[in-house]
Amino acid sequence: LEKLRELLTGRILLLCHHNADPDAVCSAYGVQKLIETIDPTSDPKIYLPGGASRLTKKIMETRGIPTLDQASIDDYDTLIILDTATPNQLADWGTKVQESDAKKIFIDHHKTHPTTEALCGYTLIDESATSTCELVHRIYTGLGVDPSPEVAHALLLGIAYDSKHFSIATPNTLNAASALLEINGPIEEILSTLRTQRKRPEK
């Protein structure tokens, strides 16, 4: 974690997989705010090369999570890829990331792909975690930083979403959720945000 702290400075671009789900975007938002806390002079931005899901767009709008409409990879010293198992999940940015000389950080709860291992200079990967937001909360705790109420709410959304409303939660998942709820609850609001009206074909 101390090595990670040293890397979280400067011009940083946070990337998520195509059709980004709530866990991807909320974890990116959590890391963005962590970077701003650790180094106020840094300039972290979030970019979604393959867009976001309908539910994620709703969360981004209601929670005020800003993302770039366009980005140039050459403008950044460090790339942080979250909730993304392989560069292929970054749409047309997969090749750009592989060819970039920028430092690369991967934070994920999926199995590491050999391509990812060859690219990255730093990884934080735990397949036992039910979400990337759970890992981001672990980073906050490990670095001794308290999430703001806004970040706590966002991380809870990601954890609840990827744990299927806690139906596959582990003790670590519930411990993280409990700590975040102490900062910003209630759980009913989290779960209601994740409920979506199904379209006719889905019904």
PDB file of C-alpha atoms in Angstrom:
ATOM      1  CA  LEU A   1       0.000   0.000   0.000  1.00  0.00           C
ATOM      2  CA  GLU A   2       2.849   2.404   0.666  1.00  0.00           C
ATOM      3  CA  LYS A   3       4.168   1.703  -2.826  1.00  0.00           C
ATOM      4  CA  LEU A   4       0.709   2.473  -4.165  1.00  0.00           C
ATOM      5  CA  ARG A   5       0.616   5.745  -2.221  1.00  0.00           C
ATOM      6  CA  GLU A   6       3.831   6.824  -3.950  1.00  0.00           C
ATOM      7  CA  LEU A   7       2.288   6.147  -7.368  1.00  0.00           C
ATOM      8  CA  LEU A   8      -0.906   8.109  -6.719  1.00  0.00           C
ATOM      9  CA  THR A   9       0.372  11.508  -7.772  1.00  0.00           C
ATOM     10  CA  GLY A  10       0.554  13.679 -10.864  1.00  0.00           C
ATOM     11  CA  ARG A  11      -1.567  13.407 -13.993  1.00  0.00           C
ATOM     12  CA  ILE A  12      -3.619  10.257 -13.577  1.00  0.00           C
ATOM     13  CA  LEU A  13      -6.283   8.731 -15.804  1.00  0.00           C
ATOM     14  CA  LEU A  14      -8.672   6.161 -14.369  1.00  0.00           C
ATOM     15  CA  LEU A  15     -10.157   3.689 -16.851  1.00  0.00           C
ATOM     16  CA  CYS A  16     -13.014   1.159 -16.621  1.00  0.00           C
ATOM     17  CA  HIS A  17     -14.218  -1.666 -18.854  1.00  0.00           C
ATOM     18  CA  HIS A  18     -16.698  -1.063 -21.687  1.00  0.00           C
ATOM     19  CA  ASN A  19     -20.346  -0.674 -20.696  1.00  0.00           C
ATOM     20  CA  ALA A  20     -19.054   0.117 -17.213  1.00  0.00           C
ATOM     21  CA  ASP A  21     -21.186  -1.164 -14.346  1.00  0.00           C
ATOM     22  CA  PRO A  22     -21.686   0.546 -10.950  1.00  0.00           C
ATOM     23  CA  ASP A  23     -18.793  -1.330  -9.338  1.00  0.00           C
ATOM     24  CA  ALA A  24     -16.369  -0.116 -12.012  1.00  0.00           C
ATOM     25  CA  VAL A  25     -17.371   3.549 -11.966  1.00  0.00           C
ATOM     26  CA  CYS A  26     -17.898   3.799  -8.204  1.00  0.00           C
ATOM     27  CA  SER A  27     -14.498   2.229  -7.535  1.00  0.00           C
ATOM     28  CA  ALA A  28     -12.901   4.697  -9.966  1.00  0.00           C
ATOM     29  CA  TYR A  29     -14.664   7.562  -8.179  1.00  0.00           C
ATOM     30  CA  GLY A  30     -13.407   6.269  -4.834  1.00  0.00           C
ATOM     31  CA  VAL A  31      -9.810   6.113  -6.062  1.00  0.00           C
ATOM     32  CA  GLN A  32     -10.124   9.539  -7.684  1.00  0.00           C
ATOM     33  CA  LYS A  33     -11.168  11.102  -4.368  1.00  0.00           C
ATOM     34  CA  LEU A  34      -8.468   9.167  -2.505  1.00  0.00           C
ATOM     35  CA  ILE A  35      -5.820  10.588  -4.833  1.00  0.00           C
ATOM     36  CA  GLU A  36      -7.129  14.118  -4.325  1.00  0.00           C
ATOM     37  CA  THR A  37      -6.914  13.602  -0.557  1.00  0.00           C
ATOM     38  CA  ILE A  38      -3.409  12.153  -0.591  1.00  0.00           C
ATOM     39  CA  ASP A  39      -2.025  14.702  -3.072  1.00  0.00           C
ATOM     40  CA  PRO A  40      -4.151  17.828  -3.587  1.00  0.00           C
ATOM     41  CA  THR A  41      -1.820  18.900  -6.407  1.00  0.00           C
ATOM     42  CA  SER A  42      -2.634  15.803  -8.466  1.00  0.00           C
ATOM     43  CA  ASP A  43      -5.107  15.804 -11.339  1.00  0.00           C
ATOM     44  CA  PRO A  44      -7.000  12.470 -11.541  1.00  0.00           C
ATOM     45  CA  LYS A  45      -9.689  12.068 -14.211  1.00  0.00           C
ATOM     46  CA  ILE A  46     -12.115   9.256 -15.053  1.00  0.00           C
ATOM     47  CA  TYR A  47     -12.660   8.139 -18.637  1.00  0.00           C
ATOM     48  CA  LEU A  48     -14.946   5.367 -19.886  1.00  0.00           C
ATOM     49  CA  PRO A  49     -13.645   4.228 -23.310  1.00  0.00           C
ATOM     50  CA  GLY A  50     -16.650   1.959 -23.918  1.00  0.00           C
ATOM     51  CA  GLY A  51     -19.335   4.005 -22.196  1.00  0.00           C
ATOM     52  CA  ALA A  52     -21.470   3.037 -19.204  1.00  0.00           C
ATOM     53  CA  SER A  53     -24.563   0.949 -18.576  1.00  0.00           C
ATOM     54  CA  ARG A  54     -27.983   2.546 -18.187  1.00  0.00           C
ATOM     55  CA  LEU A  55     -27.973   1.995 -14.425  1.00  0.00           C
ATOM     56  CA  THR A  56     -24.455   3.386 -14.117  1.00  0.00           C
ATOM     57  CA  LYS A  57     -25.409   6.541 -16.007  1.00  0.00           C
ATOM     58  CA  LYS A  58     -28.287   7.030 -13.582  1.00  0.00           C
ATOM     59  CA  ILE A  59     -25.922   6.688 -10.613  1.00  0.00           C
ATOM     60  CA  MET A  60     -23.375   9.030 -12.168  1.00  0.00           C
ATOM     61  CA  GLU A  61     -26.061  11.654 -12.653  1.00  0.00           C
ATOM     62  CA  THR A  62     -27.631  11.361  -9.206  1.00  0.00           C
ATOM     63  CA  ARG A  63     -24.305  11.097  -7.338  1.00  0.00           C
ATOM     64  CA  GLY A  64     -22.497  13.747  -9.385  1.00  0.00           C
ATOM     65  CA  ILE A  65     -19.670  11.511 -10.614  1.00  0.00           C
ATOM     66  CA  PRO A  66     -17.885  13.376 -13.433  1.00  0.00           C
ATOM     67  CA  THR A  67     -16.207  11.611 -16.353  1.00  0.00           C
ATOM     68  CA  LEU A  68     -14.384  12.922 -19.404  1.00  0.00           C
ATOM     69  CA  ASP A  69     -16.155  12.927 -22.752  1.00  0.00           C
ATOM     70  CA  GLN A  70     -12.801  12.616 -24.525  1.00  0.00           C
ATOM     71  CA  ALA A  71      -9.230  11.924 -23.454  1.00  0.00           C
ATOM     72  CA  SER A  72      -5.735  11.631 -24.882  1.00  0.00           C
ATOM     73  CA  ILE A  73      -3.611   8.937 -23.314  1.00  0.00           C
ATOM     74  CA  ASP A  74      -0.443  10.948 -23.950  1.00  0.00           C
ATOM     75  CA  ASP A  75      -1.610  13.593 -21.462  1.00  0.00           C
ATOM     76  CA  TYR A  76      -1.207  11.292 -18.462  1.00  0.00           C
ATOM     77  CA  ASP A  77       1.750   9.924 -16.509  1.00  0.00           C
ATOM     78  CA  THR A  78      -0.172   7.113 -14.797  1.00  0.00           C
ATOM     79  CA  LEU A  79      -3.053   4.882 -15.885  1.00  0.00           C
ATOM     80  CA  ILE A  80      -5.212   3.154 -13.292  1.00  0.00           C
ATOM     81  CA  ILE A  81      -7.365   0.390 -14.738  1.00  0.00           C
ATOM     82  CA  LEU A  82     -10.183  -0.773 -12.467  1.00  0.00           C
ATOM     83  CA  ASP A  83     -12.518  -3.770 -12.575  1.00  0.00           C
ATOM     84  CA  THR A  84     -11.032  -4.778 -15.925  1.00  0.00           C
ATOM     85  CA  ALA A  85      -9.546  -8.241 -16.409  1.00  0.00           C
ATOM     86  CA  THR A  86      -7.844  -7.599 -19.773  1.00  0.00           C
ATOM     87  CA  PRO A  87      -6.987  -4.582 -21.957  1.00  0.00           C
ATOM     88  CA  ASN A  88      -9.419  -6.000 -24.532  1.00  0.00           C
ATOM     89  CA  GLN A  89     -12.254  -4.830 -22.292  1.00  0.00           C
ATOM     90  CA  LEU A  90     -11.208  -1.205 -22.828  1.00  0.00           C
ATOM     91  CA  ALA A  91     -12.726  -1.031 -26.326  1.00  0.00           C
ATOM     92  CA  ASP A  92     -10.402   0.781 -28.740  1.00  0.00           C
ATOM     93  CA  TRP A  93      -8.222   1.906 -25.821  1.00  0.00           C
ATOM     94  CA  GLY A  94      -6.896  -1.601 -25.231  1.00  0.00           C
ATOM     95  CA  THR A  95      -4.107  -1.185 -27.759  1.00  0.00           C
ATOM     96  CA  LYS A  96      -3.393   2.362 -26.578  1.00  0.00           C
ATOM     97  CA  VAL A  97      -2.888   1.148 -23.015  1.00  0.00           C
ATOM     98  CA  GLN A  98      -0.581  -1.662 -24.133  1.00  0.00           C
ATOM     99  CA  GLU A  99       1.554   0.712 -26.217  1.00  0.00           C
ATOM    100  CA  SER A 100       1.647   3.552 -23.678  1.00  0.00           C
ATOM    101  CA  ASP A 101       4.797   4.297 -21.684  1.00  0.00           C
ATOM    102  CA  ALA A 102       2.728   5.559 -18.738  1.00  0.00           C
ATOM    103  CA  LYS A 103       2.887   3.744 -15.403  1.00  0.00           C
ATOM    104  CA  LYS A 104       0.057   1.233 -15.120  1.00  0.00           C
ATOM    105  CA  ILE A 105      -1.871   0.181 -12.039  1.00  0.00           C
ATOM    106  CA  PHE A 106      -4.512  -2.568 -12.036  1.00  0.00           C
ATOM    107  CA  ILE A 107      -7.071  -2.884  -9.245  1.00  0.00           C
ATOM    108  CA  ASP A 108      -9.544  -5.717  -9.687  1.00  0.00           C
ATOM    109  CA  HIS A 109     -11.299  -8.695  -8.139  1.00  0.00           C
ATOM    110  CA  HIS A 110     -11.211 -10.839 -11.279  1.00  0.00           C
ATOM    111  CA  LYS A 111      -8.572 -13.404 -12.194  1.00  0.00           C
ATOM    112  CA  THR A 112      -5.475 -11.748 -13.626  1.00  0.00           C
ATOM    113  CA  HIS A 113      -4.911 -12.321 -17.333  1.00  0.00           C
ATOM    114  CA  PRO A 114      -1.317 -12.956 -18.495  1.00  0.00           C
ATOM    115  CA  THR A 115      -1.564  -9.876 -20.716  1.00  0.00           C
ATOM    116  CA  THR A 116      -2.335  -7.780 -17.664  1.00  0.00           C
ATOM    117  CA  GLU A 117       0.577  -9.219 -15.694  1.00  0.00           C
ATOM    118  CA  ALA A 118       2.952  -8.354 -18.534  1.00  0.00           C
ATOM    119  CA  LEU A 119       1.701  -4.764 -18.744  1.00  0.00           C
ATOM    120  CA  CYS A 120       1.354  -3.599 -15.193  1.00  0.00           C
ATOM    121  CA  GLY A 121       3.898  -2.192 -12.826  1.00  0.00           C
ATOM    122  CA  TYR A 122       1.569  -2.554  -9.847  1.00  0.00           C
ATOM    123  CA  THR A 123      -1.453  -4.768  -9.206  1.00  0.00           C
ATOM    124  CA  LEU A 124      -3.899  -5.093  -6.354  1.00  0.00           C
ATOM    125  CA  ILE A 125      -5.984  -8.124  -7.198  1.00  0.00           C
ATOM    126  CA  ASP A 126      -8.017 -10.324  -4.858  1.00  0.00           C
ATOM    127  CA  GLU A 127     -10.310 -12.888  -6.429  1.00  0.00           C
ATOM    128  CA  SER A 128     -11.954 -13.575  -3.080  1.00  0.00           C
ATOM    129  CA  ALA A 129     -13.411 -10.053  -3.014  1.00  0.00           C
ATOM    130  CA  THR A 130     -16.927  -9.716  -4.399  1.00  0.00           C
ATOM    131  CA  SER A 131     -16.293  -6.275  -5.885  1.00  0.00           C
ATOM    132  CA  THR A 132     -13.567  -3.808  -6.777  1.00  0.00           C
ATOM    133  CA  CYS A 133     -15.226  -1.278  -4.461  1.00  0.00           C
ATOM    134  CA  GLU A 134     -14.497  -3.662  -1.595  1.00  0.00           C
ATOM    135  CA  LEU A 135     -10.813  -3.508  -2.526  1.00  0.00           C
ATOM    136  CA  VAL A 136     -10.903   0.292  -2.756  1.00  0.00           C
ATOM    137  CA  HIS A 137     -12.336   0.440   0.752  1.00  0.00           C
ATOM    138  CA  ARG A 138      -9.451  -1.792   1.850  1.00  0.00           C
ATOM    139  CA  ILE A 139      -7.012   0.738   0.343  1.00  0.00           C
ATOM    140  CA  TYR A 140      -8.648   3.585   2.284  1.00  0.00           C
ATOM    141  CA  THR A 141      -8.377   1.588   5.497  1.00  0.00           C
ATOM    142  CA  GLY A 142      -4.799   0.514   4.834  1.00  0.00           C
ATOM    143  CA  LEU A 143      -3.683   4.076   4.121  1.00  0.00           C
ATOM    144  CA  GLY A 144      -5.529   5.458   7.135  1.00  0.00           C
ATOM    145  CA  VAL A 145      -7.866   7.662   5.075  1.00  0.00           C
ATOM    146  CA  ASP A 146     -11.544   8.046   5.978  1.00  0.00           C
ATOM    147  CA  PRO A 147     -13.896   8.055   2.971  1.00  0.00           C
ATOM    148  CA  SER A 148     -16.145  11.078   2.694  1.00  0.00           C
ATOM    149  CA  PRO A 149     -19.912  10.449   2.965  1.00  0.00           C
ATOM    150  CA  GLU A 150     -20.142  10.790  -0.841  1.00  0.00           C
ATOM    151  CA  VAL A 151     -17.401   8.215  -1.407  1.00  0.00           C
ATOM    152  CA  ALA A 152     -18.851   5.876   1.222  1.00  0.00           C
ATOM    153  CA  HIS A 153     -22.219   5.960  -0.554  1.00  0.00           C
ATOM    154  CA  ALA A 154     -20.610   5.276  -3.937  1.00  0.00           C
ATOM    155  CA  LEU A 155     -18.539   2.362  -2.622  1.00  0.00           C
ATOM    156  CA  LEU A 156     -21.640   0.880  -1.004  1.00  0.00           C
ATOM    157  CA  LEU A 157     -23.448   1.037  -4.334  1.00  0.00           C
ATOM    158  CA  GLY A 158     -20.628  -0.848  -6.048  1.00  0.00           C
ATOM    159  CA  ILE A 159     -20.377  -3.453  -3.300  1.00  0.00           C
ATOM    160  CA  ALA A 160     -24.143  -4.040  -3.214  1.00  0.00           C
ATOM    161  CA  TYR A 161     -24.321  -4.289  -6.999  1.00  0.00           C
ATOM    162  CA  ASP A 162     -21.493  -6.768  -7.526  1.00  0.00           C
ATOM    163  CA  SER A 163     -22.411  -8.883  -4.496  1.00  0.00           C
ATOM    164  CA  LYS A 164     -25.914  -9.232  -5.972  1.00  0.00           C
ATOM    165  CA  HIS A 165     -27.489  -7.244  -3.145  1.00  0.00           C
ATOM    166  CA  PHE A 166     -25.222  -9.071  -0.658  1.00  0.00           C
ATOM    167  CA  SER A 167     -26.522 -12.519  -1.643  1.00  0.00           C
ATOM    168  CA  ILE A 168     -22.943 -13.696  -2.321  1.00  0.00           C
ATOM    169  CA  ALA A 169     -21.307 -11.514   0.323  1.00  0.00           C
ATOM    170  CA  THR A 170     -18.345 -12.783   2.315  1.00  0.00           C
ATOM    171  CA  PRO A 171     -17.393 -11.701   5.860  1.00  0.00           C
ATOM    172  CA  ASN A 172     -14.982  -9.174   4.311  1.00  0.00           C
ATOM    173  CA  THR A 173     -17.789  -7.816   2.127  1.00  0.00           C
ATOM    174  CA  LEU A 174     -20.087  -7.329   5.102  1.00  0.00           C
ATOM    175  CA  ASN A 175     -17.331  -5.807   7.226  1.00  0.00           C
ATOM    176  CA  ALA A 176     -16.616  -3.246   4.510  1.00  0.00           C
ATOM    177  CA  ALA A 177     -20.319  -2.510   4.053  1.00  0.00           C
ATOM    178  CA  SER A 178     -20.804  -2.113   7.790  1.00  0.00           C
ATOM    179  CA  ALA A 179     -17.935   0.365   8.065  1.00  0.00           C
ATOM    180  CA  LEU A 180     -19.259   2.379   5.115  1.00  0.00           C
ATOM    181  CA  LEU A 181     -22.811   2.387   6.482  1.00  0.00           C
ATOM    182  CA  GLU A 182     -21.460   3.935   9.667  1.00  0.00           C
ATOM    183  CA  ILE A 183     -20.364   6.849   7.468  1.00  0.00           C
ATOM    184  CA  ASN A 184     -23.367   7.085   5.146  1.00  0.00           C
ATOM    185  CA  GLY A 185     -26.506   4.918   5.170  1.00  0.00           C
ATOM    186  CA  PRO A 186     -29.189   3.708   5.219  1.00  0.00           C
ATOM    187  CA  ILE A 187     -29.005   0.445   3.311  1.00  0.00           C
ATOM    188  CA  GLU A 188     -32.562   0.880   1.995  1.00  0.00           C
ATOM    189  CA  GLU A 189     -31.466   3.886  -0.048  1.00  0.00           C
ATOM    190  CA  ILE A 190     -28.549   1.946  -1.507  1.00  0.00           C
ATOM    191  CA  LEU A 191     -30.712  -0.978  -2.600  1.00  0.00           C
ATOM    192  CA  SER A 192     -33.503   1.198  -3.968  1.00  0.00           C
ATOM    193  CA  THR A 193     -31.000   3.050  -6.165  1.00  0.00           C
ATOM    194  CA  LEU A 194     -29.966  -0.257  -7.733  1.00  0.00           C
ATOM    195  CA  ARG A 195     -33.522  -1.257  -8.587  1.00  0.00           C
ATOM    196  CA  THR A 196     -34.359  -0.596 -12.213  1.00  0.00           C
ATOM    197  CA  GLN A 197     -37.605  -0.819 -14.116  1.00  0.00           C
ATOM    198  CA  ARG A 198     -37.286  -3.732 -16.492  1.00  0.00           C
ATOM    199  CA  LYS A 199     -38.159  -3.111 -20.119  1.00  0.00           C
ATOM    200  CA  ARG A 200     -40.901  -5.138 -21.791  1.00  0.00           C
ATOM    201  CA  PRO A 201     -38.531  -7.668 -23.506  1.00  0.00           C
ATOM    202  CA  GLU A 202     -36.830  -8.328 -20.157  1.00  0.00           C
ATOM    203  CA  LYS A 203     -40.192  -8.931 -18.471  1.00  0.00           C
TER     204      LYS A 203
END
